[in-house]
Coordinates of C-alpha atoms in Angstrom, one line a residue:
X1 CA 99.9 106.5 98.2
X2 CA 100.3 110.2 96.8
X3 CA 99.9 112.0 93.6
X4 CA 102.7 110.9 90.9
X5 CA 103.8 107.8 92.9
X6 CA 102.0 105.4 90.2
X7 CA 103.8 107.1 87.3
X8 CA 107.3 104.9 87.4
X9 CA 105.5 101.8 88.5
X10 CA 103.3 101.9 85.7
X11 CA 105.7 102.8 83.1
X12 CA 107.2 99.5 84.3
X13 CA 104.2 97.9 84.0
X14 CA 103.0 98.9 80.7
X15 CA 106.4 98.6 79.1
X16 CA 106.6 94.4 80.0
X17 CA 102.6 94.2 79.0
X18 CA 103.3 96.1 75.7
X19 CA 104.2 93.4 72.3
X20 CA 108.3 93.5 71.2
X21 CA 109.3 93.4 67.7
X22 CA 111.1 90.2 66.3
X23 CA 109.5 88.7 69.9
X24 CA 109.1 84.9 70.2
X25 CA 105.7 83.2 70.1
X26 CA 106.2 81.6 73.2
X27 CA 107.5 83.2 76.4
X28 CA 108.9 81.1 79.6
X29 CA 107.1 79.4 82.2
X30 CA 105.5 82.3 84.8
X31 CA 106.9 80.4 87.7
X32 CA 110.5 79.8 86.2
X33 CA 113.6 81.7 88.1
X34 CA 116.4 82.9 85.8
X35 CA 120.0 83.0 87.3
X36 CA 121.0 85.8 85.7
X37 CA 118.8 88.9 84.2
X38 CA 118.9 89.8 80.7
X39 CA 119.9 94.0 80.8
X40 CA 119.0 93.8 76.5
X41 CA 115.4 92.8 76.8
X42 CA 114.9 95.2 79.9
X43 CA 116.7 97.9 78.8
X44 CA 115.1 102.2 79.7
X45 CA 116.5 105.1 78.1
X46 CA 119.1 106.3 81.2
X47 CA 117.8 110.0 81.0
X48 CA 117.4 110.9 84.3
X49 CA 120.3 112.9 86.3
X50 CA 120.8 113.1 90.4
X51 CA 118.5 116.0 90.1
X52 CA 115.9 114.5 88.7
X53 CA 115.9 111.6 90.7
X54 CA 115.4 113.8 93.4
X55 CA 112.7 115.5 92.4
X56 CA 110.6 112.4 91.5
X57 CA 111.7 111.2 95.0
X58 CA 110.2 113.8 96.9
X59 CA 107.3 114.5 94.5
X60 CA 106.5 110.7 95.8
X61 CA 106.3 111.1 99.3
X62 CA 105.0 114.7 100.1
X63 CA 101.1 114.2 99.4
X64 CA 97.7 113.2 101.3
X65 CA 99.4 111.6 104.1
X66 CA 101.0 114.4 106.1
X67 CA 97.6 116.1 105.9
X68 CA 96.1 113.5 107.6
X69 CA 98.2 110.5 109.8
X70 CA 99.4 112.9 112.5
X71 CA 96.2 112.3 114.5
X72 CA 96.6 108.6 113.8
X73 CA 100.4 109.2 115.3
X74 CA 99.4 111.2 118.2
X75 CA 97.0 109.0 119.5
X76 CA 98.7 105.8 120.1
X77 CA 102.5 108.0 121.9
X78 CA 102.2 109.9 125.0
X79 CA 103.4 113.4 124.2
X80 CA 103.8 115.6 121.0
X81 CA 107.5 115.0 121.7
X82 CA 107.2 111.3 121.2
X83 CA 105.2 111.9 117.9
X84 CA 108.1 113.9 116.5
X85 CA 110.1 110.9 117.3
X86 CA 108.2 108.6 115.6
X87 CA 108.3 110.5 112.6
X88 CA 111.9 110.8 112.8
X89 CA 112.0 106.8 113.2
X90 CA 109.6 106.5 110.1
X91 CA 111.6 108.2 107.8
X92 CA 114.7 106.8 108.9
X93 CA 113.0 103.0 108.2
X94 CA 111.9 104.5 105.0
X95 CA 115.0 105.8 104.0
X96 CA 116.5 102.5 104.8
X97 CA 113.8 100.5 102.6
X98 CA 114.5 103.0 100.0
X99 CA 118.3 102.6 99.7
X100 CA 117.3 98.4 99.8
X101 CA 115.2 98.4 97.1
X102 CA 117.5 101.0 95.2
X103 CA 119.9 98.1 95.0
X104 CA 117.1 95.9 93.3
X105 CA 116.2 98.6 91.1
X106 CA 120.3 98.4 89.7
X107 CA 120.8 94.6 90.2
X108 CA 117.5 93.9 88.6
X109 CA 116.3 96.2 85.8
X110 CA 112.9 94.1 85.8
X111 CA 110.0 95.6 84.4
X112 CA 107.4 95.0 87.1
X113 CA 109.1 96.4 90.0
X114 CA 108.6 94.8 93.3
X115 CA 106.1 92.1 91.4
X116 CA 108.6 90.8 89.2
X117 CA 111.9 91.0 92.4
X118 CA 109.5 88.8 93.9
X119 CA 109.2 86.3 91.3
X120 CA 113.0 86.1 90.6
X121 CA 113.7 85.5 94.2
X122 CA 110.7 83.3 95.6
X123 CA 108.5 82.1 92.6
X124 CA 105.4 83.0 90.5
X125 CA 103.0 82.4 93.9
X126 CA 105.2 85.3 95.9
X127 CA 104.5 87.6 92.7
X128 CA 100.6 86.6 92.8
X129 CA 99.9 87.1 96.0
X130 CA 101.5 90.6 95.7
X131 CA 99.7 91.5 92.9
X132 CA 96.4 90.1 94.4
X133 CA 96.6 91.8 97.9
X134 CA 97.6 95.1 95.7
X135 CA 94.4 94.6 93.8
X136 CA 91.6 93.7 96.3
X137 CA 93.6 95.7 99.6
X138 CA 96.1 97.4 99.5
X139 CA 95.5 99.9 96.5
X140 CA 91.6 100.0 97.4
X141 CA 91.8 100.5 101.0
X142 CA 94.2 104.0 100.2
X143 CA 91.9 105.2 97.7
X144 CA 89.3 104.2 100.5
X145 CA 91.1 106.5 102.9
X146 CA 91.8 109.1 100.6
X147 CA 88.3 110.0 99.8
X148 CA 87.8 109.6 103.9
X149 CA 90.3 112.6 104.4
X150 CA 88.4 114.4 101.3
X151 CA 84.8 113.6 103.6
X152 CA 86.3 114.9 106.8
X153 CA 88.0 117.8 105.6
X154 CA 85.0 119.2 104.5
X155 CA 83.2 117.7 107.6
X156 CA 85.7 119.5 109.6
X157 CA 85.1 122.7 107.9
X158 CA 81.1 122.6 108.8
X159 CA 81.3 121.6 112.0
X160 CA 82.2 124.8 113.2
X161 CA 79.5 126.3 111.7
X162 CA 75.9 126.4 113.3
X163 CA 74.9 123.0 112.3
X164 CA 77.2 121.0 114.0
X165 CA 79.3 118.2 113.7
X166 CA 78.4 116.4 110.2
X167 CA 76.4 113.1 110.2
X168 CA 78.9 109.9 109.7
X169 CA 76.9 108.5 107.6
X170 CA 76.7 112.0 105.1
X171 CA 80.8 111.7 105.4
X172 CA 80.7 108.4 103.9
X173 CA 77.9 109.4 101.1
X174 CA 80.2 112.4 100.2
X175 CA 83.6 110.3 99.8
X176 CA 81.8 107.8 98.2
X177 CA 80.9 110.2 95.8
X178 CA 84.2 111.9 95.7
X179 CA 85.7 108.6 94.8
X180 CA 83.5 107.5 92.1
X181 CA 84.1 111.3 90.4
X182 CA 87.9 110.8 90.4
X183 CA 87.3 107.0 89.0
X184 CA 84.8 108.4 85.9
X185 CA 87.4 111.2 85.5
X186 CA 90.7 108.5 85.3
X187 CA 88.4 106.4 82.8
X188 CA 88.6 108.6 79.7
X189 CA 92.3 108.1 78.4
X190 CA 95.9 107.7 79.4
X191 CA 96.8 111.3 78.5
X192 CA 94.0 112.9 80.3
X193 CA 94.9 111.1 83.7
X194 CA 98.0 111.8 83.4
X195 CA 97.5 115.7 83.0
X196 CA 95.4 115.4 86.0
X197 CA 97.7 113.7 88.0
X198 CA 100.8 116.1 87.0
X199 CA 98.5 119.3 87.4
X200 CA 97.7 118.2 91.3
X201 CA 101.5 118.3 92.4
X202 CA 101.8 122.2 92.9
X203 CA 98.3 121.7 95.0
X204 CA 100.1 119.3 97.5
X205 CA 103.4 121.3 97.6
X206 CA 101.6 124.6 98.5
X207 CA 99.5 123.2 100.9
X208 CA 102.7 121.8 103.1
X209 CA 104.1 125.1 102.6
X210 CA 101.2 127.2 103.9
X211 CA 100.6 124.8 106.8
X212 CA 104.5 125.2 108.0
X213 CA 104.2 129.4 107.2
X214 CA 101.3 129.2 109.4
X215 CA 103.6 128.0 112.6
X216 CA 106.6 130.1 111.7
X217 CA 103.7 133.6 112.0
X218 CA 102.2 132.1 115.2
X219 CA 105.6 132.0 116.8
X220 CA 106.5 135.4 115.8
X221 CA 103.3 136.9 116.8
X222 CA 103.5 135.0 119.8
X223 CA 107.4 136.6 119.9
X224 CA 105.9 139.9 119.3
X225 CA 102.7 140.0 121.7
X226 CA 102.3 137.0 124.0
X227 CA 98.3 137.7 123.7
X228 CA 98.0 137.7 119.9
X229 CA 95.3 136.2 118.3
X230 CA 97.4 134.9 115.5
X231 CA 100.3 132.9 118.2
X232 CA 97.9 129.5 117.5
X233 CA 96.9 127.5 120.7
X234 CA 98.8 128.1 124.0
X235 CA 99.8 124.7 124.4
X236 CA 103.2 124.7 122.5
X237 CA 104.8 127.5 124.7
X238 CA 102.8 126.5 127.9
X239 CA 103.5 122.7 128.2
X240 CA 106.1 120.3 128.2
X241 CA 106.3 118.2 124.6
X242 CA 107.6 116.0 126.3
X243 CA 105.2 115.5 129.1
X244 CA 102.7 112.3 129.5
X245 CA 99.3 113.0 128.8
X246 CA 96.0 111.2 127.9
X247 CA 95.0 110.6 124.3
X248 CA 91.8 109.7 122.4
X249 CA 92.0 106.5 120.1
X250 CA 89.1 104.9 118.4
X251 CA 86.8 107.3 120.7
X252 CA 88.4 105.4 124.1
X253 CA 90.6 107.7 126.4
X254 CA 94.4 106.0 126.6
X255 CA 95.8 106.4 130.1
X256 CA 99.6 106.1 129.3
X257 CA 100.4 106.3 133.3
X258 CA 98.7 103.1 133.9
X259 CA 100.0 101.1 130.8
X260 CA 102.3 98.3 130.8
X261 CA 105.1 97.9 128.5
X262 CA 103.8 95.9 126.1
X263 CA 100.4 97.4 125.4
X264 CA 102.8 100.9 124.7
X265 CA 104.7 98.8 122.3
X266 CA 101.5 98.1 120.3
X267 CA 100.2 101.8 120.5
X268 CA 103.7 102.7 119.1
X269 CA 103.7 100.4 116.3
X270 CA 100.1 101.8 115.6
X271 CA 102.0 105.2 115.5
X272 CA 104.6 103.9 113.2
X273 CA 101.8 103.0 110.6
X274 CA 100.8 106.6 110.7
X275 CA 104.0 108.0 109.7
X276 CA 105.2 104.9 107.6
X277 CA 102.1 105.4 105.4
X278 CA 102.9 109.4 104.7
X279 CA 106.5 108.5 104.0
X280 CA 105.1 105.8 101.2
X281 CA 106.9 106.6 97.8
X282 CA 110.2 105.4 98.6
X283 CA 109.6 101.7 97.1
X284 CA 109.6 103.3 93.6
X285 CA 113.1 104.3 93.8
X286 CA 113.9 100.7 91.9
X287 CA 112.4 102.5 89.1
X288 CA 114.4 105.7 89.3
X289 CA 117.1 103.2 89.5
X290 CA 116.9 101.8 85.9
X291 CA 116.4 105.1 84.4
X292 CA 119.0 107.3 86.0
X293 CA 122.6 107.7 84.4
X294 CA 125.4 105.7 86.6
X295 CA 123.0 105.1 89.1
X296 CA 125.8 103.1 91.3
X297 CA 126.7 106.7 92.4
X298 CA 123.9 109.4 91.3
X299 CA 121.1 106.7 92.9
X300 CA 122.4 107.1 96.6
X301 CA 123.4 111.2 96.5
X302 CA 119.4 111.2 95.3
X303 CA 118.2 109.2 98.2
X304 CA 120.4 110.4 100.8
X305 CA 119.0 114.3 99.6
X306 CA 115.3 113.4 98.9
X307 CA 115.2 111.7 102.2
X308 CA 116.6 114.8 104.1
X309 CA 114.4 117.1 102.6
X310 CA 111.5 114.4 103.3
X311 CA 112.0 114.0 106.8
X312 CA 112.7 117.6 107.5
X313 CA 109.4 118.6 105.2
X314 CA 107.4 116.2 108.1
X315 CA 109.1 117.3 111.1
X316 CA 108.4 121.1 110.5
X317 CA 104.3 120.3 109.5
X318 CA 103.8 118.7 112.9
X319 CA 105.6 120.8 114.9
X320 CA 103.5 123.6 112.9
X321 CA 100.4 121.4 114.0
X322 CA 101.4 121.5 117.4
X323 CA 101.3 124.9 117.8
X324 CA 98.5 125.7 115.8
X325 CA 96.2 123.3 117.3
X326 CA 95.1 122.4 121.0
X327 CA 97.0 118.7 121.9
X328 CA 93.8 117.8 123.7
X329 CA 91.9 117.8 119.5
X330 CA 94.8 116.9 117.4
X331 CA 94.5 113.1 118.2
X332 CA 90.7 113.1 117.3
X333 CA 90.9 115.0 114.2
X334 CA 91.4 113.4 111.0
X335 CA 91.2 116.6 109.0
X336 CA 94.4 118.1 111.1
X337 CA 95.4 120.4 108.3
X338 CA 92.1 121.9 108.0
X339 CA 91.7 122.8 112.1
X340 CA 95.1 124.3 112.0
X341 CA 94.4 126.5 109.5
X342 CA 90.9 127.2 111.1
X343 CA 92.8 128.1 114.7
X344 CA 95.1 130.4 113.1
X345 CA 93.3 132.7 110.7
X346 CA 89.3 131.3 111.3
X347 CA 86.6 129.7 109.2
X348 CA 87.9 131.5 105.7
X349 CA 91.4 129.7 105.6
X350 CA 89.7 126.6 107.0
X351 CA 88.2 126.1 103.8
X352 CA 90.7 127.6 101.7
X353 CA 93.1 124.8 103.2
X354 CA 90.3 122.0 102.8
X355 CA 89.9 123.3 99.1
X356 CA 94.0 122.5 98.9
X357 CA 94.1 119.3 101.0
X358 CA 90.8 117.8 98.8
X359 CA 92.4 118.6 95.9
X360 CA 95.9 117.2 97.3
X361 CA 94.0 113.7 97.6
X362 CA 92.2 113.8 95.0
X363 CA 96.0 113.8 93.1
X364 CA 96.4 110.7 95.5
X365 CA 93.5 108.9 94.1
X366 CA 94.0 109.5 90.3
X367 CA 97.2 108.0 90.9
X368 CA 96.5 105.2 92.8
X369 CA 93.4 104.6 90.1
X370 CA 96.0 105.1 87.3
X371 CA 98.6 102.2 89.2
X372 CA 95.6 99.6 89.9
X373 CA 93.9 100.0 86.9
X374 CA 97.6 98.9 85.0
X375 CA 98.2 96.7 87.5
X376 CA 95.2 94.9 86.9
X377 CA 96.1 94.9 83.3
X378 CA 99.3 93.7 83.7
X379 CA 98.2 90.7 86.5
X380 CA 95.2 90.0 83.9
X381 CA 97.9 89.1 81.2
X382 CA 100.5 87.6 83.4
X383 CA 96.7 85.3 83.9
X384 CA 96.2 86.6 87.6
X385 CA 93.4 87.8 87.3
X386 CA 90.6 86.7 84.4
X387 CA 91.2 87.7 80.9
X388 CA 88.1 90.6 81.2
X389 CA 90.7 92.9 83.4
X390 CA 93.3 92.7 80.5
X391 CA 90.8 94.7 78.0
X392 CA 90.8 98.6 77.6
X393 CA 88.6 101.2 76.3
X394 CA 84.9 101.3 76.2
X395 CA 82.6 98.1 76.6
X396 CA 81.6 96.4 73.6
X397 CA 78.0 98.2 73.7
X398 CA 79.0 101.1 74.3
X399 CA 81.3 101.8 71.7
X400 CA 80.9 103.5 68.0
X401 CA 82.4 102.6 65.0
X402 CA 84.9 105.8 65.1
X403 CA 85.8 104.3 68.4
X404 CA 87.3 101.1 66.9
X405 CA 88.1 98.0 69.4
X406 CA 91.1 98.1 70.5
X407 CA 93.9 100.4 72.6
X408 CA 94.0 102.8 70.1
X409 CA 91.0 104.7 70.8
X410 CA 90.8 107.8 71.9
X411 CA 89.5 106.1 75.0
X412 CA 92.2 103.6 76.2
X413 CA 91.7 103.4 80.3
X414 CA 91.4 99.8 81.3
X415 CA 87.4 100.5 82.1
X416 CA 87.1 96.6 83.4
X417 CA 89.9 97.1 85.7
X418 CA 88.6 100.9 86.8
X419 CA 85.2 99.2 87.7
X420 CA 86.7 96.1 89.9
X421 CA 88.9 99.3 91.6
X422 CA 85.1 101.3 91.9
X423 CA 83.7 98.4 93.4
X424 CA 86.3 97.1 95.8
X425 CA 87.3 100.7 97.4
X426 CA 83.3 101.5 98.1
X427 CA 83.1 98.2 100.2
X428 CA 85.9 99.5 102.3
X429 CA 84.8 103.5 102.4
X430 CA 81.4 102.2 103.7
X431 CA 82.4 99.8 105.9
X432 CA 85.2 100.9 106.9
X433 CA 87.2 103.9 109.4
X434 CA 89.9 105.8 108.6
X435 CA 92.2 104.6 111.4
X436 CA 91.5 101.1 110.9
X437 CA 92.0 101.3 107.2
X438 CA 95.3 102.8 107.9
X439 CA 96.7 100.1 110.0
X440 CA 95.4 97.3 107.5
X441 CA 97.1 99.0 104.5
X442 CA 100.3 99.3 106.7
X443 CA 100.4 95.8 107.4
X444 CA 99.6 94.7 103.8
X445 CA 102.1 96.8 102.5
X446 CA 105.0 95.8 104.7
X447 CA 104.4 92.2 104.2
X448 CA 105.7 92.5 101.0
X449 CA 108.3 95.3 101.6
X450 CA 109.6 92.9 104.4
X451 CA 109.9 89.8 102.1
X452 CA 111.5 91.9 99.4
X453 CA 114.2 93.2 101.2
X454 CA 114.4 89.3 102.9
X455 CA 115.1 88.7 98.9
X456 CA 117.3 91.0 98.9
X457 CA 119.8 89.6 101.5
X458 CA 118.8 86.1 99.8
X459 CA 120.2 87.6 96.4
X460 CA 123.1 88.4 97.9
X461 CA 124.2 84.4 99.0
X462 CA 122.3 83.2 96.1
X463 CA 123.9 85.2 93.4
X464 CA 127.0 87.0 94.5
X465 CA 128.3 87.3 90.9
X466 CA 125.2 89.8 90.0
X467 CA 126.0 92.9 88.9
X468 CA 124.6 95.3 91.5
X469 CA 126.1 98.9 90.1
X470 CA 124.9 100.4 93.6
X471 CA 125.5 98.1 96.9
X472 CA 124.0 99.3 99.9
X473 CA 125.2 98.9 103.2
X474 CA 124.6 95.4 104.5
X475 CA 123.0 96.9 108.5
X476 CA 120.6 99.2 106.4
X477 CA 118.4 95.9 105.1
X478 CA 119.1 93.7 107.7
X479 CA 117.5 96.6 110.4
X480 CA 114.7 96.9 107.9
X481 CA 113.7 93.4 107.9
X482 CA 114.3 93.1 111.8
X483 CA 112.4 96.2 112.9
X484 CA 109.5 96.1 109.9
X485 CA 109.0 92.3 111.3
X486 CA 108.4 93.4 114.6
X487 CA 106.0 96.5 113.7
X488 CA 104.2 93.8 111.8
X489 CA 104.1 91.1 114.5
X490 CA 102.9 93.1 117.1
X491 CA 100.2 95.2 114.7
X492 CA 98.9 92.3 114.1
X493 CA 98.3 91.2 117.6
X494 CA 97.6 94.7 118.1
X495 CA 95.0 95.0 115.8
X496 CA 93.1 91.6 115.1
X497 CA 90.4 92.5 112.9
X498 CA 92.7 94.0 110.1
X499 CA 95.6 90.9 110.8
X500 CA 92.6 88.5 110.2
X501 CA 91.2 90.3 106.7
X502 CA 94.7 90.2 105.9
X503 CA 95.7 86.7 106.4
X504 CA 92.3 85.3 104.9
X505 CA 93.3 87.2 102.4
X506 CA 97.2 85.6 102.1
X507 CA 95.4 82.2 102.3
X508 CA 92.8 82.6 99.3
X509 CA 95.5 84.2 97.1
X510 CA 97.9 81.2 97.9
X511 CA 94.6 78.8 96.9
X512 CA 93.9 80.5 93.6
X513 CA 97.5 80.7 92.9
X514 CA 97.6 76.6 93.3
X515 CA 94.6 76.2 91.5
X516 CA 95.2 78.6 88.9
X517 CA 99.2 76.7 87.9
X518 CA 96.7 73.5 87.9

């Protein structure tokens, strides 16, 4: 998850957490459903237009991912042409979870945002087990692979120098280290993270740009003079995109002449994780939802535009990647952004670029530090987590008099919650691989997108008197929930390791959600 995406979540998050005036003593059982939902408690200032919704939409999804997923997505299809297609299909599922969940956003101004959806519909376990896969996974495992990408974009940068390829084990020192900076950093105050976060988004913007200028000058100097140095690799305008060839996944050549039908369908849905995880942002349009001014009909102009510009915004980086860099690399480079700037204009612009793209990620992870650290707070007092999570500010010895003990200090970050996050992500960065990372958080993720917009369509029958201000059409979350199921059920087979973590992990949370209502 990318640089800003955190901000409406955790608004959300903090404003249920924070105390109300003239509030009772007692609040209703965690695990009680309300028939209808109560727009005076929840009720946001409705100050954003179409435009801004837009712009929060997109700020959301361009980040971290594009730099990095396209070798995850060319490895598992059989030609750069199928790769396009697969992003084309990603952003089209995205757009369709995005228009679902926009109808949540209107029908349910819940602070909370997919947490609290879930409770309404299913029940107080649903809403724990989202918040504790979020905790100990899903959040940890990005920020895992975001420090990865930081690591190998750096690693990428030296390996064309005289010393070779860098040692894996030095990759995993230096994101390990580049993760606990950015978690120090996030652990001073609220306002200071949030400057951070905000200051990064011009760094991811500029780096898509540069990366789709790049193609557009290799195909007129390629235009110009067919043997210019600056026309990328010969590949683009020598081979058929569309043309079967062999790919490299997990270090194992792929021989997609030889394959049967259903070992393709479980590369493609590997593919599918690649792109679905650069097109992640879109669930937080529930939040743009209960902000926006008549969102029944700015909300969907605001989707329908961001998406465009989205999926458009993908399309034209990997079709720049494509023709910057030899096919035969692209699938075993993590740090594509990096080598395409390298091919066009050499080793100077290959580290310029891995300047932008660390500093692209690095916006990634203060925001995904910012959104687990809250929503730690928030499952702490909700009692999902123990009481320890739900403090802020400095520990007890650490602190002065002028500091005080409370939010109010100067240094407010939820330091408790910061450390579980430090703790957690480390395990995965050493232990873990980029690709397999990606496919775990892809599955962890959709679980719960797939059984909110199954609440969704359960909404519908259960409550048809709800006031939905924006209605979206009934084929766009019934094709989410058919195809998302079947990109999960075959990932799963596909990849047994990450299914297992996962569902060890769906069982413990459903045994200390028993326990805890005990």
């Amino acid at each position: 998850m990318d640089s800003g995406q955190a901000v409406g979540r955790v608004e959300a998050e903090e404003e249920e957490t924070a105390p109300r005036p003239n509030a009772p003593e007692t609040e209703p059982l965690l695990g009680q459903r309300t028939s209808s939902v109560s727009h005076t408690t929840q009720q946001l200032p409705k100050q954003l237009t179409t435009r801004h919704a837009f712009a929060v939409l997109v700020t959301l999804q361009i980040g971290s991912g594009i730099f990095a997923s396209p070798a995850q997505v060319d490895s598992h299809v059989p030609s750069p042409g199928a790769a396009l297609l697969v992003w084309v299909l990603g952003g089209l599922l995205s757009w369709a979870g995005a228009a679902s969940f926009a109808e949540l956003g209107a029908s349910l101004p819940l602070n909370g945002g997919m947490q609290e959806y879930l409770r309404h519909i299913f029940g107080d376990t649903a809403a724990f087990l989202m918040a504790w896969i979020y905790i100990m996974a899903v959040k940890p495992s990005s920020m895992a692979i975001q420090s990865i990408v930081i690591a190998e974009s750096i690693g990428s940068v030296s390996s064309v120098s005289a010393h070779g390829p860098m040692d894996a084990g030095l990759l995993k020192l230096i994101a390990a280290f580049a993760f606990v900076s950015m978690v120090l950093l996030n652990s001073i105050n609220t306002k200071f993270t949030m400057r951070l976060s905000e200051s990064f988004t011009i760094f991811k913007l500029s780096t898509v740009g540069l990366i789709v200028i790049g193609g557009i000058v290799a195909v007129i100097a390629h235009i110009a003079n067919p043997h210019s140095s600056l026309s990328g690799s010969s590949d683009w305008y020598s081979k058929n995109w569309f043309q079967t060839r062999s790919t490299v996944s997990n270090g194992h050549t792929v021989d997609w002449t030889s394959m049967n039908a259903w070992d393709r369908y479980g590369n493609y849905c590997a593919a599918i994780y690649g792109g679905l995880w650069a097109y992640d942002g879109w669930d937080n349009a529930n939040i743009v939802a209960s902000e926006i001014r008549d969102p029944g009909r700015a909300l969907p102009k605001a989707i329908k535009a961001a998406m465009v510009v989205v999926l458009v915004s993908f399309e034209l980086v990997n079709v720049a990647y494509y023709i910057l860099v030899p096919w035969d690399k692209l699938s075993t480079n993590n740090a594509v952004a990096v080598a395409a700037a390298t091919s066009l204009l050499g080793r100077p612009a290959g580290i310029a670029v891995t300047i932008l793209v660390a500093v692209s990620c690095a916006g990634s992870i203060t925001s995904n530090v910012f959104s687990v650290g809250r929503l730690t707070l928030a499952a702490s007092q909700r009692h999902y987590m123990p009481a320890i999570f739900s403090k802020r500010g400095l520990p007890m010895f650490w602190r002065s008099e002028e500091d005080g003990d409370c939010a109010s200090s100067s240094f407010d970050a939820p330091i408790y919650a910061n450390l579980l996050a430090l703790i957690v992500t480390l395990v995965y960065i050493l232990t873990g691989s980029f690709r397999a990372l990606l496919t775990f958080v892809g599955m962890a993720e959709w679980v719960f997108y797939v059984s909110t917009v199954i609440g969704l369509l359960i909404l519908r029958r259960r409550e048809p008197q709800l006031d939905r201000p924006y209605r979206t059409n009934i084929a766009l979350p019934i094709t989410f929930v058919v195809v998302g199921t079947l990109v999960i059920i075959r990932s799963a087979m596909f990849a047994p390791v990450q299914s297992g973590v996962l569902a060890c992990l769906l069982v413990a949370g459903t045994i200390i959600s028993k326990l805890r209502s005990r």
